[in-house]
Amino acid sequence: MSRKKAELEAGKRLPKQRPGPAGGKRDENRKFKQQLLLKVATALFKAQGIEAVTIDEIVIGAGIAKGSFYSYFAGNADLIQVLFAPLAAQLDEAFEKGKSRMRLATTEADLFQTYQEMAAQMAVACLGETDLVLIYLAESRGAPTEARQP
């Protein structure tokens, strides 16, 4: 079975609802393991690049069984999407606020202030996620692949 097909199959196996109550021990363990996988993946992506890192390397670095990886992510592309989602949401929010304020701007000074505020909000988001920004900048130079999406 191809890697892509295996990832799709793994995604179909993900339960719609996890056992255990929200905030319970199982929930805490899931969150801890997912964050551990994301932390290890970030370090590996930063050091080697997205395409060079395998799921095997991520799970070995996290000390988690490979099968457990698929309990949290459908595959490498899913992991990357989850990894970048918070930063992407912050940047989207900055753009949306900026667009709304630009529509209301009546003077050049209002427009300039809107751009300044949008840039400041984006800078704060990027400075909070410097590793992800470095990964993004390094990866944006390569050809798009399944794991390397815009």
PDB file of N, CA and C in Angstrom, residues 82-136:
ATOM      1  N   VAL A  82      -1.857  20.849  11.477  1.00  0.00           N
ATOM      2  CA  VAL A  82      -2.133  21.101  12.891  1.00  0.00           C
ATOM      3  C   VAL A  82      -1.037  21.988  13.490  1.00  0.00           C
ATOM      4  N   LEU A  83       0.200  21.739  13.111  1.00  0.00           N
ATOM      5  CA  LEU A  83       1.332  22.496  13.627  1.00  0.00           C
ATOM      6  C   LEU A  83       1.221  23.984  13.285  1.00  0.00           C
ATOM      7  N   PHE A  84       0.845  24.282  12.052  1.00  0.00           N
ATOM      8  CA  PHE A  84       0.794  25.675  11.601  1.00  0.00           C
ATOM      9  C   PHE A  84      -0.553  26.355  11.835  1.00  0.00           C
ATOM     10  N   ALA A  85      -1.579  25.619  12.230  1.00  0.00           N
ATOM     11  CA  ALA A  85      -2.929  26.187  12.362  1.00  0.00           C
ATOM     12  C   ALA A  85      -2.998  27.382  13.317  1.00  0.00           C
ATOM     13  N   PRO A  86      -2.389  27.329  14.502  1.00  0.00           N
ATOM     14  CA  PRO A  86      -2.502  28.504  15.388  1.00  0.00           C
ATOM     15  C   PRO A  86      -1.864  29.773  14.807  1.00  0.00           C
ATOM     16  N   LEU A  87      -0.704  29.638  14.191  1.00  0.00           N
ATOM     17  CA  LEU A  87      -0.053  30.798  13.580  1.00  0.00           C
ATOM     18  C   LEU A  87      -0.881  31.304  12.403  1.00  0.00           C
ATOM     19  N   ALA A  88      -1.367  30.390  11.590  1.00  0.00           N
ATOM     20  CA  ALA A  88      -2.193  30.784  10.442  1.00  0.00           C
ATOM     21  C   ALA A  88      -3.448  31.521  10.910  1.00  0.00           C
ATOM     22  N   ALA A  89      -4.051  31.062  11.997  1.00  0.00           N
ATOM     23  CA  ALA A  89      -5.260  31.708  12.519  1.00  0.00           C
ATOM     24  C   ALA A  89      -4.947  33.130  12.985  1.00  0.00           C
ATOM     25  N   GLN A  90      -3.814  33.308  13.648  1.00  0.00           N
ATOM     26  CA  GLN A  90      -3.432  34.653  14.106  1.00  0.00           C
ATOM     27  C   GLN A  90      -3.183  35.591  12.927  1.00  0.00           C
ATOM     28  N   LEU A  91      -2.509  35.082  11.896  1.00  0.00           N
ATOM     29  CA  LEU A  91      -2.232  35.916  10.721  1.00  0.00           C
ATOM     30  C   LEU A  91      -3.519  36.230   9.968  1.00  0.00           C
ATOM     31  N   ASP A  92      -4.412  35.250   9.848  1.00  0.00           N
ATOM     32  CA  ASP A  92      -5.708  35.489   9.203  1.00  0.00           C
ATOM     33  C   ASP A  92      -6.504  36.547   9.954  1.00  0.00           C
ATOM     34  N   GLU A  93      -6.470  36.470  11.284  1.00  0.00           N
ATOM     35  CA  GLU A  93      -7.178  37.453  12.098  1.00  0.00           C
ATOM     36  C   GLU A  93      -6.619  38.858  11.859  1.00  0.00           C
ATOM     37  N   ALA A  94      -5.299  38.963  11.767  1.00  0.00           N
ATOM     38  CA  ALA A  94      -4.673  40.267  11.514  1.00  0.00           C
ATOM     39  C   ALA A  94      -5.112  40.815  10.158  1.00  0.00           C
ATOM     40  N   PHE A  95      -5.135  39.945   9.144  1.00  0.00           N
ATOM     41  CA  PHE A  95      -5.570  40.384   7.814  1.00  0.00           C
ATOM     42  C   PHE A  95      -7.034  40.810   7.822  1.00  0.00           C
ATOM     43  N   GLU A  96      -7.882  40.026   8.468  1.00  0.00           N
ATOM     44  CA  GLU A  96      -9.312  40.354   8.491  1.00  0.00           C
ATOM     45  C   GLU A  96      -9.576  41.670   9.213  1.00  0.00           C
ATOM     46  N   LYS A  97      -8.920  41.873  10.348  1.00  0.00           N
ATOM     47  CA  LYS A  97      -9.073  43.155  11.058  1.00  0.00           C
ATOM     48  C   LYS A  97      -8.576  44.300  10.193  1.00  0.00           C
ATOM     49  N   GLY A  98      -7.451  44.069   9.533  1.00  0.00           N
ATOM     50  CA  GLY A  98      -6.895  45.097   8.655  1.00  0.00           C
ATOM     51  C   GLY A  98      -7.837  45.430   7.506  1.00  0.00           C
ATOM     52  N   LYS A  99      -8.415  44.408   6.881  1.00  0.00           N
ATOM     53  CA  LYS A  99      -9.356  44.645   5.779  1.00  0.00           C
ATOM     54  C   LYS A  99     -10.565  45.437   6.247  1.00  0.00           C
ATOM     55  N   SER A 100     -11.086  45.081   7.417  1.00  0.00           N
ATOM     56  CA  SER A 100     -12.254  45.791   7.956  1.00  0.00           C
ATOM     57  C   SER A 100     -11.928  47.256   8.228  1.00  0.00           C
ATOM     58  N   ARG A 101     -10.756  47.484   8.822  1.00  0.00           N
ATOM     59  CA  ARG A 101     -10.369  48.858   9.141  1.00  0.00           C
ATOM     60  C   ARG A 101     -10.062  49.653   7.874  1.00  0.00           C
ATOM     61  N   MET A 102      -9.520  48.992   6.849  1.00  0.00           N
ATOM     62  CA  MET A 102      -9.207  49.703   5.598  1.00  0.00           C
ATOM     63  C   MET A 102     -10.477  50.209   4.925  1.00  0.00           C
ATOM     64  N   ARG A 103     -11.550  49.440   5.045  1.00  0.00           N
ATOM     65  CA  ARG A 103     -12.825  49.865   4.447  1.00  0.00           C
ATOM     66  C   ARG A 103     -13.357  51.127   5.126  1.00  0.00           C
ATOM     67  N   LEU A 104     -13.015  51.272   6.405  1.00  0.00           N
ATOM     68  CA  LEU A 104     -13.496  52.424   7.163  1.00  0.00           C
ATOM     69  C   LEU A 104     -12.559  53.627   7.089  1.00  0.00           C
ATOM     70  N   ALA A 105     -11.364  53.407   6.597  1.00  0.00           N
ATOM     71  CA  ALA A 105     -10.373  54.491   6.541  1.00  0.00           C
ATOM     72  C   ALA A 105     -10.844  55.581   5.584  1.00  0.00           C
ATOM     73  N   THR A 106     -10.767  56.813   6.051  1.00  0.00           N
ATOM     74  CA  THR A 106     -11.200  57.946   5.227  1.00  0.00           C
ATOM     75  C   THR A 106     -10.034  58.839   4.827  1.00  0.00           C
ATOM     76  N   THR A 107      -8.920  58.684   5.524  1.00  0.00           N
ATOM     77  CA  THR A 107      -7.754  59.515   5.207  1.00  0.00           C
ATOM     78  C   THR A 107      -6.538  58.618   5.013  1.00  0.00           C
ATOM     79  N   GLU A 108      -5.523  59.211   4.443  1.00  0.00           N
ATOM     80  CA  GLU A 108      -4.272  58.483   4.261  1.00  0.00           C
ATOM     81  C   GLU A 108      -3.674  58.106   5.616  1.00  0.00           C
ATOM     82  N   ALA A 109      -3.833  58.967   6.595  1.00  0.00           N
ATOM     83  CA  ALA A 109      -3.318  58.699   7.944  1.00  0.00           C
ATOM     84  C   ALA A 109      -4.036  57.501   8.572  1.00  0.00           C
ATOM     85  N   ASP A 110      -5.363  57.417   8.363  1.00  0.00           N
ATOM     86  CA  ASP A 110      -6.123  56.257   8.870  1.00  0.00           C
ATOM     87  C   ASP A 110      -5.615  54.972   8.230  1.00  0.00           C
ATOM     88  N   LEU A 111      -5.388  55.025   6.941  1.00  0.00           N
ATOM     89  CA  LEU A 111      -4.906  53.860   6.213  1.00  0.00           C
ATOM     90  C   LEU A 111      -3.518  53.452   6.693  1.00  0.00           C
ATOM     91  N   PHE A 112      -2.658  54.426   6.883  1.00  0.00           N
ATOM     92  CA  PHE A 112      -1.300  54.151   7.364  1.00  0.00           C
ATOM     93  C   PHE A 112      -1.346  53.525   8.762  1.00  0.00           C
ATOM     94  N   GLN A 113      -2.191  54.047   9.634  1.00  0.00           N
ATOM     95  CA  GLN A 113      -2.322  53.500  10.982  1.00  0.00           C
ATOM     96  C   GLN A 113      -2.846  52.065  10.925  1.00  0.00           C
ATOM     97  N   THR A 114      -3.758  51.789  10.025  1.00  0.00           N
ATOM     98  CA  THR A 114      -4.288  50.428   9.866  1.00  0.00           C
ATOM     99  C   THR A 114      -3.183  49.466   9.469  1.00  0.00           C
ATOM    100  N   TYR A 115      -2.356  49.882   8.510  1.00  0.00           N
ATOM    101  CA  TYR A 115      -1.233  49.039   8.092  1.00  0.00           C
ATOM    102  C   TYR A 115      -0.252  48.816   9.246  1.00  0.00           C
ATOM    103  N   GLN A 116       0.010  49.855  10.014  1.00  0.00           N
ATOM    104  CA  GLN A 116       0.918  49.717  11.155  1.00  0.00           C
ATOM    105  C   GLN A 116       0.375  48.719  12.171  1.00  0.00           C
ATOM    106  N   GLU A 117      -0.908  48.828  12.487  1.00  0.00           N
ATOM    107  CA  GLU A 117      -1.518  47.924  13.458  1.00  0.00           C
ATOM    108  C   GLU A 117      -1.524  46.482  12.944  1.00  0.00           C
ATOM    109  N   MET A 118      -1.809  46.314  11.656  1.00  0.00           N
ATOM    110  CA  MET A 118      -1.810  44.982  11.074  1.00  0.00           C
ATOM    111  C   MET A 118      -0.403  44.385  11.106  1.00  0.00           C
ATOM    112  N   ALA A 119       0.594  45.179  10.760  1.00  0.00           N
ATOM    113  CA  ALA A 119       1.982  44.716  10.784  1.00  0.00           C
ATOM    114  C   ALA A 119       2.417  44.358  12.202  1.00  0.00           C
ATOM    115  N   ALA A 120       2.006  45.161  13.174  1.00  0.00           N
ATOM    116  CA  ALA A 120       2.360  44.886  14.565  1.00  0.00           C
ATOM    117  C   ALA A 120       1.733  43.580  15.041  1.00  0.00           C
ATOM    118  N   GLN A 121       0.486  43.367  14.687  1.00  0.00           N
ATOM    119  CA  GLN A 121      -0.207  42.139  15.083  1.00  0.00           C
ATOM    120  C   GLN A 121       0.451  40.922  14.423  1.00  0.00           C
ATOM    121  N   MET A 122       0.830  41.050  13.174  1.00  0.00           N
ATOM    122  CA  MET A 122       1.502  39.952  12.476  1.00  0.00           C
ATOM    123  C   MET A 122       2.879  39.697  13.063  1.00  0.00           C
ATOM    124  N   ALA A 123       3.578  40.750  13.415  1.00  0.00           N
ATOM    125  CA  ALA A 123       4.915  40.598  14.009  1.00  0.00           C
ATOM    126  C   ALA A 123       4.835  39.883  15.349  1.00  0.00           C
ATOM    127  N   VAL A 124       3.868  40.238  16.166  1.00  0.00           N
ATOM    128  CA  VAL A 124       3.699  39.572  17.458  1.00  0.00           C
ATOM    129  C   VAL A 124       3.424  38.081  17.245  1.00  0.00           C
ATOM    130  N   ALA A 125       2.569  37.763  16.283  1.00  0.00           N
ATOM    131  CA  ALA A 125       2.258  36.359  15.992  1.00  0.00           C
ATOM    132  C   ALA A 125       3.510  35.611  15.538  1.00  0.00           C
ATOM    133  N   CYS A 126       4.270  36.210  14.641  1.00  0.00           N
ATOM    134  CA  CYS A 126       5.473  35.559  14.106  1.00  0.00           C
ATOM    135  C   CYS A 126       6.572  35.440  15.158  1.00  0.00           C
ATOM    136  N   LEU A 127       6.725  36.445  15.991  1.00  0.00           N
ATOM    137  CA  LEU A 127       7.752  36.391  17.039  1.00  0.00           C
ATOM    138  C   LEU A 127       7.422  35.336  18.095  1.00  0.00           C
ATOM    139  N   GLY A 128       6.152  35.012  18.232  1.00  0.00           N
ATOM    140  CA  GLY A 128       5.744  33.963  19.162  1.00  0.00           C
ATOM    141  C   GLY A 128       5.960  32.568  18.613  1.00  0.00           C
ATOM    142  N   GLU A 129       6.216  32.475  17.322  1.00  0.00           N
ATOM    143  CA  GLU A 129       6.387  31.168  16.663  1.00  0.00           C
ATOM    144  C   GLU A 129       7.583  31.208  15.717  1.00  0.00           C
ATOM    145  N   THR A 130       8.732  31.621  16.221  1.00  0.00           N
ATOM    146  CA  THR A 130       9.896  31.810  15.349  1.00  0.00           C
ATOM    147  C   THR A 130      10.328  30.533  14.648  1.00  0.00           C
ATOM    148  N   ASP A 131      10.240  29.383  15.319  1.00  0.00           N
ATOM    149  CA  ASP A 131      10.625  28.131  14.669  1.00  0.00           C
ATOM    150  C   ASP A 131       9.738  27.844  13.464  1.00  0.00           C
ATOM    151  N   LEU A 132       8.441  28.068  13.612  1.00  0.00           N
ATOM    152  CA  LEU A 132       7.528  27.825  12.501  1.00  0.00           C
ATOM    153  C   LEU A 132       7.786  28.794  11.351  1.00  0.00           C
ATOM    154  N   VAL A 133       8.090  30.038  11.671  1.00  0.00           N
ATOM    155  CA  VAL A 133       8.399  31.024  10.632  1.00  0.00           C
ATOM    156  C   VAL A 133       9.662  30.605   9.881  1.00  0.00           C
ATOM    157  N   LEU A 134      10.681  30.159  10.601  1.00  0.00           N
ATOM    158  CA  LEU A 134      11.909  29.692   9.944  1.00  0.00           C
ATOM    159  C   LEU A 134      11.647  28.480   9.060  1.00  0.00           C
ATOM    160  N   ILE A 135      10.840  27.548   9.545  1.00  0.00           N
ATOM    161  CA  ILE A 135      10.483  26.374   8.731  1.00  0.00           C
ATOM    162  C   ILE A 135       9.730  26.823   7.486  1.00  0.00           C
ATOM    163  N   TYR A 136       8.763  27.709   7.666  1.00  0.00           N
ATOM    164  CA  TYR A 136       7.972  28.191   6.530  1.00  0.00           C
ATOM    165  C   TYR A 136       8.855  28.866   5.485  1.00  0.00           C
TER     166      TYR A 136
END
